[in-house]
XYZ file of C-alpha atoms in Angstrom:
202
model
C -27.257 -12.458 -13.669
C -24.873 -12.227 -10.602
C -21.822 -11.870 -12.694
C -23.512 -9.123 -14.707
C -24.449 -7.168 -11.631
C -20.935 -7.308 -10.212
C -19.445 -6.184 -13.499
C -21.798 -3.212 -13.512
C -20.894 -2.329 -9.849
C -17.123 -2.571 -10.759
C -17.530 -0.336 -13.732
C -19.105 2.329 -11.680
C -16.050 2.099 -9.318
C -13.496 2.377 -12.278
C -11.191 5.230 -11.494
C -10.112 5.931 -15.082
C -12.874 6.125 -17.621
C -10.343 5.620 -20.391
C -10.275 2.013 -19.520
C -14.179 1.412 -19.669
C -13.499 -0.697 -22.848
C -12.400 -3.472 -20.403
C -16.072 -4.059 -19.838
C -16.955 -4.289 -23.727
C -16.226 -7.912 -24.668
C -14.754 -8.226 -28.216
C -17.287 -10.392 -30.284
C -14.567 -12.726 -31.951
C -11.331 -12.251 -30.300
C -9.445 -13.661 -27.319
C -6.091 -12.914 -25.731
C -3.908 -15.720 -24.350
C -1.672 -14.365 -21.623
C 1.115 -15.460 -19.562
C 3.601 -13.808 -17.000
C 7.043 -14.688 -15.719
C 7.645 -13.495 -12.180
C 10.278 -13.529 -9.430
C 8.177 -15.918 -7.073
C 5.435 -18.459 -7.076
C 3.791 -16.607 -4.279
C 1.284 -14.251 -6.001
C 1.260 -11.940 -2.968
C 4.902 -11.244 -3.263
C 5.839 -11.903 -6.871
C 7.180 -9.164 -9.097
C 6.562 -9.091 -12.927
C 9.601 -9.899 -15.079
C 7.968 -10.521 -18.337
C 4.558 -10.603 -19.931
C 3.562 -12.248 -23.172
C 0.067 -11.995 -24.770
C -1.261 -12.990 -28.265
C -4.568 -12.444 -29.832
C -6.797 -15.158 -31.246
C -9.306 -14.475 -33.916
C -11.714 -17.265 -34.896
C -9.465 -20.375 -35.271
C -6.412 -18.127 -35.878
C -3.411 -17.319 -33.514
C -2.355 -13.703 -34.583
C 1.211 -14.222 -33.888
C 2.138 -11.105 -35.796
C 0.178 -9.010 -33.336
C 1.715 -10.466 -30.170
C 2.923 -8.466 -27.237
C 6.040 -9.240 -25.426
C 7.240 -6.882 -22.561
C 10.248 -7.125 -20.255
C 9.510 -5.649 -16.772
C 12.015 -4.152 -14.413
C 11.439 -5.547 -10.962
C 12.305 -3.604 -7.747
C 14.502 -6.300 -6.558
C 16.691 -8.470 -8.941
C 15.704 -12.025 -9.532
C 17.390 -14.649 -7.517
C 19.694 -17.237 -9.092
C 17.174 -19.995 -8.608
C 14.518 -17.917 -10.296
C 16.906 -17.180 -13.313
C 17.352 -20.906 -13.659
C 13.662 -21.310 -14.297
C 12.970 -18.545 -16.856
C 16.488 -17.386 -17.941
C 15.885 -13.866 -17.272
C 18.987 -12.501 -15.657
C 19.094 -9.007 -13.787
C 20.974 -7.666 -16.717
C 18.033 -8.735 -19.046
C 15.393 -6.975 -17.029
C 17.381 -4.052 -15.872
C 16.233 -2.008 -18.923
C 12.702 -3.320 -18.887
C 9.651 -1.204 -18.496
C 8.522 -0.249 -14.891
C 5.737 -2.511 -13.953
C 3.025 0.115 -14.019
C 3.826 1.028 -17.494
C 4.112 -2.646 -18.633
C 0.555 -3.264 -17.243
C -0.956 -0.228 -18.845
C 0.489 -1.462 -22.185
C -0.987 -4.879 -21.477
C -4.523 -3.396 -20.798
C -4.349 -1.297 -23.899
C -3.727 -4.503 -25.878
C -6.424 -6.540 -24.196
C -9.382 -4.199 -24.049
C -12.421 -6.153 -23.322
C -11.215 -9.424 -24.900
C -11.825 -12.558 -22.873
C -8.552 -13.911 -21.347
C -7.184 -17.367 -21.900
C -4.345 -19.127 -20.107
C -2.850 -22.091 -18.461
C -3.308 -21.619 -14.531
C -4.354 -18.062 -15.326
C -5.575 -17.385 -11.828
C -1.870 -16.892 -10.833
C -1.052 -14.415 -13.520
C -4.251 -12.414 -12.783
C -3.545 -12.607 -9.058
C -0.177 -10.838 -9.761
C -1.486 -8.361 -12.353
C -4.369 -7.406 -10.061
C -1.902 -6.160 -7.404
C -0.975 -3.532 -9.914
C -4.345 -2.833 -11.255
C -6.423 -2.627 -8.166
C -4.624 0.381 -6.678
C -4.744 2.084 -9.983
C -8.194 1.569 -11.354
C -9.928 0.482 -8.165
C -11.144 -2.602 -9.613
C -9.610 -5.996 -10.597
C -9.430 -7.137 -14.240
C -12.929 -7.736 -15.270
C -12.599 -9.747 -18.526
C -14.117 -13.272 -18.893
C -11.620 -16.044 -18.228
C -10.927 -19.347 -20.015
C -8.665 -21.760 -18.067
C -6.986 -24.335 -20.313
C -6.677 -26.859 -17.416
C -10.332 -26.640 -16.719
C -11.440 -27.166 -20.337
C -8.903 -29.985 -20.680
C -10.441 -31.483 -17.411
C -14.009 -31.287 -18.753
C -12.949 -33.032 -21.990
C -11.203 -35.957 -20.300
C -13.935 -36.366 -17.723
C -16.555 -36.599 -20.487
C -14.405 -39.415 -21.982
C -13.906 -41.422 -18.758
C -15.462 -40.191 -15.599
C -13.375 -42.542 -13.424
C -10.045 -41.696 -14.872
C -7.104 -39.829 -13.069
C -6.480 -36.585 -15.026
C -2.976 -35.314 -15.298
C -3.224 -31.603 -15.829
C 0.690 -30.996 -16.248
C 1.153 -28.977 -19.435
C 3.475 -31.758 -20.889
C 0.763 -34.283 -20.510
C -2.021 -32.149 -22.028
C 0.172 -31.514 -25.033
C 0.956 -35.167 -25.421
C -2.602 -36.187 -25.139
C -3.835 -33.569 -27.716
C -0.887 -34.406 -29.923
C 0.437 -30.755 -29.778
C 3.943 -29.604 -30.225
C 5.334 -27.153 -27.607
C 7.456 -24.035 -27.748
C 10.231 -23.774 -25.072
C 8.576 -23.312 -21.594
C 9.001 -20.560 -19.109
C 9.158 -17.765 -21.784
C 6.000 -15.527 -21.312
C 5.177 -15.322 -25.014
C 5.983 -18.886 -25.834
C 3.726 -19.989 -22.873
C 1.055 -17.663 -24.130
C 1.176 -19.185 -27.638
C 1.254 -22.747 -26.202
C -2.105 -21.911 -24.381
C -3.575 -20.606 -27.535
C -2.695 -23.676 -29.464
C -4.224 -25.905 -26.822
C -7.295 -23.880 -26.773
C -7.710 -24.368 -30.580
C -7.064 -28.035 -30.062
C -9.729 -28.381 -27.482
C -12.044 -26.251 -29.466
C -11.758 -28.618 -32.412
C -12.823 -31.311 -30.048
C -15.974 -29.446 -28.920
C -14.554 -27.766 -25.902
C -13.876 -24.224 -27.107
């Protein structure tokens, strides 16, 4: 009830009615989302790339995936490049962050959002969304690490649960695409979601 009231209040504050569809949840689709950024601090991080892929039922719609390079105000540092491989040259011709976020919102619509430690990605995205729309992203959220935690806790309430992505993939017997690529990470999260769904935790 409280969540519904909050969403109604946010919708009334929405500055651009063209994005009212964010409040209309799609009945049978989700979007798995990941961002690569210049920092692990969501208050300072700039977007470098965005990856998103739709899921419909038990299918990952890889042919409808979205991958955007984003041009930051400051070039990524050498330490940052070693993590995700995105060099200043790679992102120099990317979209302005605001344009990339607009394209992402058009892609998402009202679909629930899925991800691995999604809270970080949404904190970064909301730094762009709030000043523009007056509200944060309102879509329902599905956190892979939380779903996996519930799954393991049900099996053994006293166990130590390793929530690292590598450990989750091994335990669910899932292959992994190369990490720290926004689209690969979004697809990895989508595959884990479906693996958990088959086990009753979708």
